[in-house]
Coordinates of C-alpha atoms and ligand atoms in Angstrom, one line a residue:
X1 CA 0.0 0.0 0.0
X2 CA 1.2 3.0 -1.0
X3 CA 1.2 6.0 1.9
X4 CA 2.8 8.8 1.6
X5 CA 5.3 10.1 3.7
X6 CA 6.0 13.0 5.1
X7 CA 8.5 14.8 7.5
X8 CA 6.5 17.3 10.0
X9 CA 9.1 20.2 11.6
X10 CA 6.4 20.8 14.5
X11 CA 6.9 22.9 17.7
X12 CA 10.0 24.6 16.8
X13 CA 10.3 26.7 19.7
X14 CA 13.8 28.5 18.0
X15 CA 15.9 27.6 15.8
X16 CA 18.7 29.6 17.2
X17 CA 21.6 28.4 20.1
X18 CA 21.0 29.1 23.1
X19 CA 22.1 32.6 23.1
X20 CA 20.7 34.2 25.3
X21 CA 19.9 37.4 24.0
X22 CA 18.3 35.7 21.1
X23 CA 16.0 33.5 23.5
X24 CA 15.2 36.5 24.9
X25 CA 14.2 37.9 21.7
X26 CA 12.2 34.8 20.4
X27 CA 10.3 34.8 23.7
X28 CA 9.3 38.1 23.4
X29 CA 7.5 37.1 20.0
X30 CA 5.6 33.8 20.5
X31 CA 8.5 31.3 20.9
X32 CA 6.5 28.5 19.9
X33 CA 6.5 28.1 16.1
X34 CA 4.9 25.4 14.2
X35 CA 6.7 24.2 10.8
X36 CA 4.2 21.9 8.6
X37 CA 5.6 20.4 5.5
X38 CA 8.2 23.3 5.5
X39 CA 5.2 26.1 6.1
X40 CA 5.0 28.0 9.5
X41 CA 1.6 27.4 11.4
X42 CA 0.6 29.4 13.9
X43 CA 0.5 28.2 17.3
X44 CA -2.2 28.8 19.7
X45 CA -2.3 32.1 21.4
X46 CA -0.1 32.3 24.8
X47 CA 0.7 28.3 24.4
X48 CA 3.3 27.3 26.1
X49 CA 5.5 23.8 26.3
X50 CA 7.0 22.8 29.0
X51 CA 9.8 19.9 29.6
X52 CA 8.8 17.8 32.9
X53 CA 10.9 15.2 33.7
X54 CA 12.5 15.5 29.5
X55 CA 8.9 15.0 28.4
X56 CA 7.3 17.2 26.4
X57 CA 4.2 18.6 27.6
X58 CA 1.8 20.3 25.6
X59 CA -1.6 22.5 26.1
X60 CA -4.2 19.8 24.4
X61 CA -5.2 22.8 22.2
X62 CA -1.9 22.1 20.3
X63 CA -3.1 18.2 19.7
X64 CA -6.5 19.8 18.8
X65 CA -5.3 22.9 16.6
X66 CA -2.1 21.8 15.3
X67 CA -2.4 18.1 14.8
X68 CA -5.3 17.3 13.4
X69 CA -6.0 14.7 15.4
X70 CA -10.2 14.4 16.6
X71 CA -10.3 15.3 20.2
X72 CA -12.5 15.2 23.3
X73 CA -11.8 17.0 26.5
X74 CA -14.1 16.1 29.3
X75 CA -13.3 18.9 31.6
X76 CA -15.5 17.0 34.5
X77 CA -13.9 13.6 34.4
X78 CA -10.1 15.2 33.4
X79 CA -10.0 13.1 30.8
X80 CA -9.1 13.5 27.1
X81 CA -9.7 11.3 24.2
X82 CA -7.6 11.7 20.8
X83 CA -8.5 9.8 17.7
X84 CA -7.1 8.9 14.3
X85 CA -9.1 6.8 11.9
X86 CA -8.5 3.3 13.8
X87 CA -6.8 5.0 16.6
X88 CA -8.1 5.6 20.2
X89 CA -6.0 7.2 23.0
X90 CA -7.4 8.0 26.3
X91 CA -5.4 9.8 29.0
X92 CA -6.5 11.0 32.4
X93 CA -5.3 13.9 34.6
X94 CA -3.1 12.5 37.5
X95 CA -3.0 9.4 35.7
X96 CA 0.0 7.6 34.7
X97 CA -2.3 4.7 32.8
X98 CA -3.2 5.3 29.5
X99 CA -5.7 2.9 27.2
X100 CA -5.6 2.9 23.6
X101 CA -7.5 0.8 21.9
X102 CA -9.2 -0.6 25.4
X103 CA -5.9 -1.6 26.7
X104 CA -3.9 -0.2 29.7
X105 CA -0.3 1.5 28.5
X106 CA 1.7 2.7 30.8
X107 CA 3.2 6.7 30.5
X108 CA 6.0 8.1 31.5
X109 CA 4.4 11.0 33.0
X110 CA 0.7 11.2 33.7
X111 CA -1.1 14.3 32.0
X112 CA -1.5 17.4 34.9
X113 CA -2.7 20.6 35.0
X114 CA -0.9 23.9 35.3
X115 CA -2.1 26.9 35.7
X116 CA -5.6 26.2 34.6
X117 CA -4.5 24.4 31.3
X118 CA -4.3 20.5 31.0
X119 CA -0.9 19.2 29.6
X120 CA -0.7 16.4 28.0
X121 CA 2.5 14.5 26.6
X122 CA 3.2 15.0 23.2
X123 CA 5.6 12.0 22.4
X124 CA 3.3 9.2 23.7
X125 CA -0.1 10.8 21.7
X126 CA 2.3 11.0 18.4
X127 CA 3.6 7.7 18.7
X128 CA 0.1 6.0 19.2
X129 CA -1.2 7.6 16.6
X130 CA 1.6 6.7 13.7
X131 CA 4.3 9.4 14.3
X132 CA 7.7 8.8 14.9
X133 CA 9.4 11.7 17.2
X134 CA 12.4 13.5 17.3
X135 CA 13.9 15.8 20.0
X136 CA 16.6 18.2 18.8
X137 CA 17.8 19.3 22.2
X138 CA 20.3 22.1 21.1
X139 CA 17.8 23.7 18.5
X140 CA 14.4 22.7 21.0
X141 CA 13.1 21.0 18.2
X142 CA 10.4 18.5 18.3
X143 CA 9.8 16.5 14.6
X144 CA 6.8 14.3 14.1
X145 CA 7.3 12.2 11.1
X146 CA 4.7 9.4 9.7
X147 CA 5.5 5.9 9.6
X148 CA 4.7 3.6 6.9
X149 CA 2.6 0.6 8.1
X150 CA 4.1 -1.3 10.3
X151 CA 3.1 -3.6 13.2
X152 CA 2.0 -1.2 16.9
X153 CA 4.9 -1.5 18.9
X154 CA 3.8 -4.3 21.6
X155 CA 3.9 -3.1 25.5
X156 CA 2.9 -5.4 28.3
X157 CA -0.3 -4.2 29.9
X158 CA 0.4 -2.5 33.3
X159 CA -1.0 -2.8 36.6
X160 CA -3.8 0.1 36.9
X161 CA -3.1 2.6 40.1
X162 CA -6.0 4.4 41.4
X163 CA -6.2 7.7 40.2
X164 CA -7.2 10.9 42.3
X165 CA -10.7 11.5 42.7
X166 CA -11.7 14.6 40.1
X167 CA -14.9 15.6 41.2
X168 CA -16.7 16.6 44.5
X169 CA -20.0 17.0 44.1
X170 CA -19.9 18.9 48.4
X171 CA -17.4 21.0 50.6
X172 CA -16.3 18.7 52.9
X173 CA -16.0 21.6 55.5
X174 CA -19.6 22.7 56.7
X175 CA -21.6 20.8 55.8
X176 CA -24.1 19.1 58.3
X177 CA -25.7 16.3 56.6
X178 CA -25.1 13.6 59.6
X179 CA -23.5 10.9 58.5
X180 CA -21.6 12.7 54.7
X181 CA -17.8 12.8 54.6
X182 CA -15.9 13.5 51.4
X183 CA -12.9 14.2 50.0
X184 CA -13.0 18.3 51.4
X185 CA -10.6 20.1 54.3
X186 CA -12.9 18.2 56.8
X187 CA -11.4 14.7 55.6
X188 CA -9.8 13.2 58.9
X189 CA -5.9 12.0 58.4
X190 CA -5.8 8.6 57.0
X191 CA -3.0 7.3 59.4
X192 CA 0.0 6.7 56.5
X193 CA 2.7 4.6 57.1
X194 CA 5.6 7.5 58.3
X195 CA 8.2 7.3 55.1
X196 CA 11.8 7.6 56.1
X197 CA 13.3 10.4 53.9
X198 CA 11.8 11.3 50.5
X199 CA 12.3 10.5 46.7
X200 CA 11.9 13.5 43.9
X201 CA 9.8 12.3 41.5
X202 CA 9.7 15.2 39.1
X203 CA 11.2 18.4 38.4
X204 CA 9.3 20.6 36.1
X205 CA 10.0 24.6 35.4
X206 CA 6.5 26.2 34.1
X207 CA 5.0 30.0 34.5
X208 CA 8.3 31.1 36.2
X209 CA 8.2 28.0 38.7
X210 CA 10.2 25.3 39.6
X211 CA 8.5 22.6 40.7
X212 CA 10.1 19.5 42.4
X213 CA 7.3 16.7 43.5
X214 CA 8.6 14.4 46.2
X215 CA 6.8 11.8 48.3
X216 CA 8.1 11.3 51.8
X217 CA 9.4 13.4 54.5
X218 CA 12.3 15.7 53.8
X219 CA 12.7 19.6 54.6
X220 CA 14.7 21.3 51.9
X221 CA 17.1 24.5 52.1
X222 CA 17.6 26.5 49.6
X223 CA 19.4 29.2 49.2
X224 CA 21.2 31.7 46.5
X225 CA 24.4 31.2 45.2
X226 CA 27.1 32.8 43.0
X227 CA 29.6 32.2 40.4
X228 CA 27.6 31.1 38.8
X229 CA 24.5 32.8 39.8
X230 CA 22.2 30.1 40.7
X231 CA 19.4 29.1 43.3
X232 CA 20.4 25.6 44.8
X233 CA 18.0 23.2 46.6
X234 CA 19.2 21.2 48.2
X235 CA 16.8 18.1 49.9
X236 CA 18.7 16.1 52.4
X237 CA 17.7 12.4 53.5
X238 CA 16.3 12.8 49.6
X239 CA 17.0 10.2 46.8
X240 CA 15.2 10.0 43.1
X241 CA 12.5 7.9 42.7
X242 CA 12.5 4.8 40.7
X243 CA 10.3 6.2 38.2
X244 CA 12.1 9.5 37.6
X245 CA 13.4 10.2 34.4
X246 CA 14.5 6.5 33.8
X247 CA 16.2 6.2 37.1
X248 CA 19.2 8.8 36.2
X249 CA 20.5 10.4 39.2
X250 CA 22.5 13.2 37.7
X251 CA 21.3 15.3 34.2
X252 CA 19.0 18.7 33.3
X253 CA 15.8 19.3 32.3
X254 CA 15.6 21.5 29.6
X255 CA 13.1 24.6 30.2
X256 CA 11.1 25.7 27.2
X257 CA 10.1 29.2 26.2
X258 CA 11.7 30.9 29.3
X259 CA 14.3 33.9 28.3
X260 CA 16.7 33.7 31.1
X261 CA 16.6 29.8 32.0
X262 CA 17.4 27.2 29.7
X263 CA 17.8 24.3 31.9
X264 CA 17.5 22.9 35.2
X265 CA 20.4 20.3 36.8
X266 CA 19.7 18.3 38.9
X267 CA 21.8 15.3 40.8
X268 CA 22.7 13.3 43.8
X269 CA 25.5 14.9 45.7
X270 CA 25.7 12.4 48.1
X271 CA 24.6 8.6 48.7
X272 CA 24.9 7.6 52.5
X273 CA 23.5 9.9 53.6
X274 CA 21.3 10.4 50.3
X275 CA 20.9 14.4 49.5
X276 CA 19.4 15.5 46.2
X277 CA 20.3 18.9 44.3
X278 CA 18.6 20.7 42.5
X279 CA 20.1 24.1 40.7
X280 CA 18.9 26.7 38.6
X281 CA 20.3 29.5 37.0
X282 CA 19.0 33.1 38.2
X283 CA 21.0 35.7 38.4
X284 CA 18.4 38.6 39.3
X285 CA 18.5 40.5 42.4
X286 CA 14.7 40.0 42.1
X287 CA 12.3 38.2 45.2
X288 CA 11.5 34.9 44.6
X289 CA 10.0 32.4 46.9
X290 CA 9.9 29.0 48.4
X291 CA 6.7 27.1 49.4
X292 CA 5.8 23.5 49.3
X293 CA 2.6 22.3 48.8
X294 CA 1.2 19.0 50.1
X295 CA 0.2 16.6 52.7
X296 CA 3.2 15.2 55.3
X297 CA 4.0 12.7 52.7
X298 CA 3.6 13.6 49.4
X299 CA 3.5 17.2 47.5
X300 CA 5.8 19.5 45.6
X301 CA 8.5 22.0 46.7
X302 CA 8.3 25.3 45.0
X303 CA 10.5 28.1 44.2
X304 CA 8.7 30.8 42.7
X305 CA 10.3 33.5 40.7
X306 CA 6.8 35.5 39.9
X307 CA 8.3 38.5 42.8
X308 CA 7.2 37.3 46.2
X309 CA 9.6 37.6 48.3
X310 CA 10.6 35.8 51.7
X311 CA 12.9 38.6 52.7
X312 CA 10.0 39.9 55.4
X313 CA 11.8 43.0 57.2
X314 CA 10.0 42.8 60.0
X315 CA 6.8 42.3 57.9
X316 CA 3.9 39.9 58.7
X317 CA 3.4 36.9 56.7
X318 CA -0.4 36.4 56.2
X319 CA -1.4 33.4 54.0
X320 CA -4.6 33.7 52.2
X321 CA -6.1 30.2 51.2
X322 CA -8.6 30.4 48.2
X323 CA -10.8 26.7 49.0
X324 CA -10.4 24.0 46.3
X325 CA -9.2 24.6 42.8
X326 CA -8.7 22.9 39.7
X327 CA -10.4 19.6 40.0
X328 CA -11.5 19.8 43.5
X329 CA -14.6 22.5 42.6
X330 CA -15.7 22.5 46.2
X331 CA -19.7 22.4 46.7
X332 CA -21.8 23.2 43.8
X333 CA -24.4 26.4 44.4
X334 CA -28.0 26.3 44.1
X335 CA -27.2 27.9 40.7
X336 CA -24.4 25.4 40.0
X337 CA -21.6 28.0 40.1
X338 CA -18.4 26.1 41.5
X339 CA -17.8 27.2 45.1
X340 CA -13.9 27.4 43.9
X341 CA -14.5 30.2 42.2
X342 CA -16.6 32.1 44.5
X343 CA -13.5 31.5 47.3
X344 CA -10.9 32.5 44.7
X345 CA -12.8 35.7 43.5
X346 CA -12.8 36.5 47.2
X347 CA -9.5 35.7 48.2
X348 CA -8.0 37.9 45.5
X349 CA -9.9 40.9 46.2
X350 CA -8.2 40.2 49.9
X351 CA -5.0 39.7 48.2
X352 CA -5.5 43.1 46.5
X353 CA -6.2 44.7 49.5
X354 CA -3.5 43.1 51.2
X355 CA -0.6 44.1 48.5
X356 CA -1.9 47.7 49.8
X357 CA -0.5 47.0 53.3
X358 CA 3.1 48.3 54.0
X359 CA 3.7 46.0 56.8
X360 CA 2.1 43.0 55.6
X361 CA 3.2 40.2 53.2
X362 CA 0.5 38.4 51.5
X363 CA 0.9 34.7 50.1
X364 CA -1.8 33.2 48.3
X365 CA -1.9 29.3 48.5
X366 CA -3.5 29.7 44.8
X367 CA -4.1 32.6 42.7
X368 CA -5.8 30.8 40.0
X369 CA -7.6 28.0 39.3
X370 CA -4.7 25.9 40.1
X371 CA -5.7 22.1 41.0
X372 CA -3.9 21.8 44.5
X373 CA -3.6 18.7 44.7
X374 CA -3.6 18.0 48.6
X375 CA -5.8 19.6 50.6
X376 CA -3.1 20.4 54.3
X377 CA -2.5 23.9 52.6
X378 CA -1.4 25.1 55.9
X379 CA 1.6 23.2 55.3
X380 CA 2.6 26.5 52.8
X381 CA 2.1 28.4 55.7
X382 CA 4.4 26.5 58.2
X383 CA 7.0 26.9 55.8
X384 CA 6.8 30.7 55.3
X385 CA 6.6 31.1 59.1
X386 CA 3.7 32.8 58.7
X387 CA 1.4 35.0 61.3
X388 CA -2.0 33.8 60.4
X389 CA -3.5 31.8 58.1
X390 CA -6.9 32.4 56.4
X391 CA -9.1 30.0 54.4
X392 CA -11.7 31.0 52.4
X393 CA -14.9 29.2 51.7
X394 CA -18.8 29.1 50.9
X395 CA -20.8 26.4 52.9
X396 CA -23.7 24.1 51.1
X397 CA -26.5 22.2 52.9
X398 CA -26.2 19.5 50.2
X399 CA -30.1 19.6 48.3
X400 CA -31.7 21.6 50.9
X401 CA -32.2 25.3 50.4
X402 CA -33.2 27.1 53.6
X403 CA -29.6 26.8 55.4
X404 CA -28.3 29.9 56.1
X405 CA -25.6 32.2 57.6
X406 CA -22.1 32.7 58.3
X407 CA -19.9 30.6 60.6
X408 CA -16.2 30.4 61.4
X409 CA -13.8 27.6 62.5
X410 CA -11.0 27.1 64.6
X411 CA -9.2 24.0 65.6
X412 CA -7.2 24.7 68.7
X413 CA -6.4 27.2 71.4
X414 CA -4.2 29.6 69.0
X415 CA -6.7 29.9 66.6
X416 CA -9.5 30.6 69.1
X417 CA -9.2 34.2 69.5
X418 CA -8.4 34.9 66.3
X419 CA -11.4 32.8 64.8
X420 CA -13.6 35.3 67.2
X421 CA -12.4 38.4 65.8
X422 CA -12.2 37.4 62.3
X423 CA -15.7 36.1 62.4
X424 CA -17.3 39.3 64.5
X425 CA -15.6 41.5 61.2
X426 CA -16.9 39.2 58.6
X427 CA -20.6 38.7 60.3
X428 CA -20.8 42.6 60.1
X429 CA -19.9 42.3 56.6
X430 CA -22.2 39.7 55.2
X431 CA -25.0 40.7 57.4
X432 CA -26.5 36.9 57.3
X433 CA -27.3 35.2 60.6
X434 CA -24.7 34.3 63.0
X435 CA -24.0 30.8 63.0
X436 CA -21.0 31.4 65.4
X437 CA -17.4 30.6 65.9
X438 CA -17.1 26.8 66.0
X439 CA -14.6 24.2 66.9
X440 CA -13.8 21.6 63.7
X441 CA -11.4 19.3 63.0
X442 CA -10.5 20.3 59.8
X443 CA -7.1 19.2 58.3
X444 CA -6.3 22.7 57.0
X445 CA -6.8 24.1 60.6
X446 CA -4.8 21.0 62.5
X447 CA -1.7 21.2 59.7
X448 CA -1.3 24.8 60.5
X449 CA 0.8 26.0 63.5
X450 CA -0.2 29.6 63.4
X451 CA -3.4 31.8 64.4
X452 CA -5.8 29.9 61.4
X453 CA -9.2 29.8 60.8
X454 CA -12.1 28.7 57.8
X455 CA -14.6 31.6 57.1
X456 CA -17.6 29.7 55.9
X457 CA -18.8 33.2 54.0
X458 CA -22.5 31.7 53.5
X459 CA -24.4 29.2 51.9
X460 CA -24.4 28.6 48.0
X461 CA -26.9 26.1 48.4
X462 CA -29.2 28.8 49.6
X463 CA -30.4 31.0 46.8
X464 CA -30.6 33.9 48.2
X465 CA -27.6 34.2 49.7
X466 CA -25.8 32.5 47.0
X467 CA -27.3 35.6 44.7
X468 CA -26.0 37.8 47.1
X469 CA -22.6 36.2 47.6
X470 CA -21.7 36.2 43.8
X471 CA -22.4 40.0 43.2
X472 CA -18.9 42.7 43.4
X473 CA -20.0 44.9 46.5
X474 CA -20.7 42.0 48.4
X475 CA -17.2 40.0 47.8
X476 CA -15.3 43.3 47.9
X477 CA -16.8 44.2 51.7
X478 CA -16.4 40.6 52.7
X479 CA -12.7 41.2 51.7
X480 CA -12.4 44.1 53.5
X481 CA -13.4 42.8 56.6
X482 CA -11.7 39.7 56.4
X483 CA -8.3 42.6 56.0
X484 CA -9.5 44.5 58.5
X485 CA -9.8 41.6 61.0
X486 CA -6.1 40.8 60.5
X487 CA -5.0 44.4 60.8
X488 CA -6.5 44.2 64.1
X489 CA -5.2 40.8 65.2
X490 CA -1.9 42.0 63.8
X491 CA -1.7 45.3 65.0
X492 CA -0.5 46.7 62.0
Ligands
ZN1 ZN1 -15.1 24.7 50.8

């Protein structure tokens, strides 16, 4: 049978060295360029690729705009479906199992979501549908070419691992319903077996972040160095995990599309005891931070470049924690708006505020729709030291509709006072029925070991004050009080 063939230049994100000046000229333009049959496509607007782990990532608009390939994104389940004439790929979010046609392949790196856009791996999705790939590390060039027919490549089935639950149709946090537990902040600790030490699992760089998942138990310093200017992490009782990166314990990951960082390195300094490193290039005088997110045994450690800064001088730290995100929606409103948004809209207008204060340092735990994965955020918060620690939610009475009010939660003596005061500024501010301060084991509350509390604004499940809750004037007092009550705490 006669099939043509044909050599695809796709993804080029520049054809030039890595000069630096001239990567920083390409990613003022859009880096990403698209060669097809020799011709220049346009890329998606504000896509970006990013190398985890030396895979290539890419938004799923680029499988659905740029490759031609049919596609199906269900948003609710995570999971996308990409098809080719006899062809059927299936991948899920958090999932390292793929199945095409109906059977179970194993990926290298399961699809995830940054910054509110689903990534999915480029090489596995070309190969299974009839591409052979290329990576031309020096020039960052990705080439897709067809095969002619030949026989699928066999690969043993693989054992299936349970994948993260994606949907919560309740808050686990206020709700009342006797009896109802889910996957929310009010999840009580499933006792874990304690890990000694930890294993990276993946290093990724993406929207000015590096991003090191780990599962175990390690705490991590890092500090700034020169000659070369770099920031070095350095994660001590800390080995690489089996599955990282083919089980190399020394190499880089290259970083896509950023101007001034071109790779990460990363490698074991030492065996016994085991200490990972992990270094990348910066050479600004500009604030960067370092937060980890995740439960007591599994998460990521972050260093973000985006300008917060850790340097306090004398400042407070106030952590402001925006419910849910991502795929954890939260409850669901009586008009089916996500309670993750409603939190997030809220907690920025407090970040805003916040950013206003001269002796306060805000953090958000998430500024966008970011899926968090782990729910202990306050674990963010005991790394930064912080003073207090807010959370931000709206409460649900599952179907019923009459529930109403605003209520606050503490978990232990610290918190108590605090909980009082923030709740007296916030009932002022919502004007709904006090439903009182209130003592709840909540594993946001327990993991954090400053002042914390969980505003439960009011009820989405109740229409009226769900109308009310989703309108400007209402979020933007609610913020205020909520920055008003830590002034006071504070005394700033
Ligand atoms: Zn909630």
């Amino acid at each position: 049978m006669k099939k043509y063939r044909f050599m695809l230049m796709l993804l080029i994100f520049t054809f030039c060295l890595s000069s630096q000046q001239v990567m920083a000229a390409s990613a003022k333009k859009n880096n990403s360029v698209i060669m097809l049959n020799g011709q220049q496509l346009k890329m998606p607007g504000n896509v970006q690729v990013q190398n985890v782990n030396n895979n290539i990532m890419v938004p799923i608009r680029v499988i659905v705009e740029n490759l031609g390939f049919d596609t199906n994104w269900n948003q609710k389940q995570g999971k996308v479906t990409v098809s080719k004439a006899d062809s059927t790929v299936e991948l899920t979010i958090g999932r390292k199992v793929a199945t095409v046609n109906g059977a179970d392949k194993k990926l290298n790196i399961a699809p995830l979501i940054q910054s509110n856009t689903s990534l999915v791996p480029l090489r596995f999705i070309s190969e299974e549908m009839g591409l052979t790939v290329g990576w031309d590390n020096k020039n960052k060039i990705v080439s897709l070419e067809s095969l002619p027919d030949e026989p699928i490549m066999e690969n043993p089935p693989v054992i299936v691992t349970p994948s993260k639950p994606t949907d919560s149709t309740n808050s686990g946090e206020g709700e009342f319903v006797p009896g109802h537990t889910n996957s929310g902040e009010g999840t009580p600790i499933t006792p874990t077996k304690p890990i000694n030490g930890a294993a990276v699992n993946s290093i990724s760089f993406y929207d000015n972040r590096l991003m090191v998942g780990y599962e175990g138990s390690t705490q991590p310093n890092v500090v700034k160095m020169t000659n070369p200017d770099r920031i070095v992490m350095e994660l001590p009782n800390t080995q690489f995990s089996n599955s990282f990166n083919g089980g190399q314990s020394t190499g880089d990951i290259q970083v896509v599309g950023n101007s001034n960082i071109t790779s990460i390195h990363y490698t074991m300094v030492s065996q016994q005891p085991p200490m990972v490193r992990i270094e990348m290039p910066f050479g600004s005088s500009a604030p960067y931070s370092f937060y980890a997110q995740g439960s007591s045994t599994s998460g990521q450690f972050v260093i973000d470049l985006n300008g917060q800064s850790l340097i306090t001088d004398g400042k407070k730290i106030v952590v402001i924690d925006a419910g849910h995100g991502g795929y954890a929606p939260g409850t669901t409103g009586y008009s089916k708006k996500k309670e993750k948004e409603f939190n997030l809209a809220v907690a920025l207008k407090v970040g805003r505020l916040l950013e206003q204060e001269s002796k306060i340092n805000i953090i958000m735990t998430r500024s966008d729709d970011t899926a968090v994965e782990l729910t202990d955020r306050g674990k963010i918060a005991n790394n930064l030291n912080a003073d207090v620690f807010v959370s931000i939610h709206g409460n649900s009475a599952g179907v019923s509709t009459t529930a109403h009010g605003t209520e606050s939660y503490y978990y232990n003596d610290r918190s108590k006072a605090f909980t009082e005061l923030m709740h007296r500024h916030l009932l002022a501010a919502t004007g709904f029925t006090d439903r009182k301060v209130k003592y709840k084991s909540l594993q946001v509350l327990r993991d954090a070991t400053m002042p914390a509390t969980l505003l439960e604004i009011g009820f989405l499940s109740n229409p009226a004050e769900e109308s009310t809750m989703l309108t400007e004037d209402f979020q933007q007092r609610v913020a205020q009080s909520i920055v008003d009550g830590i002034k006071e705490y504070l005394g700033v």
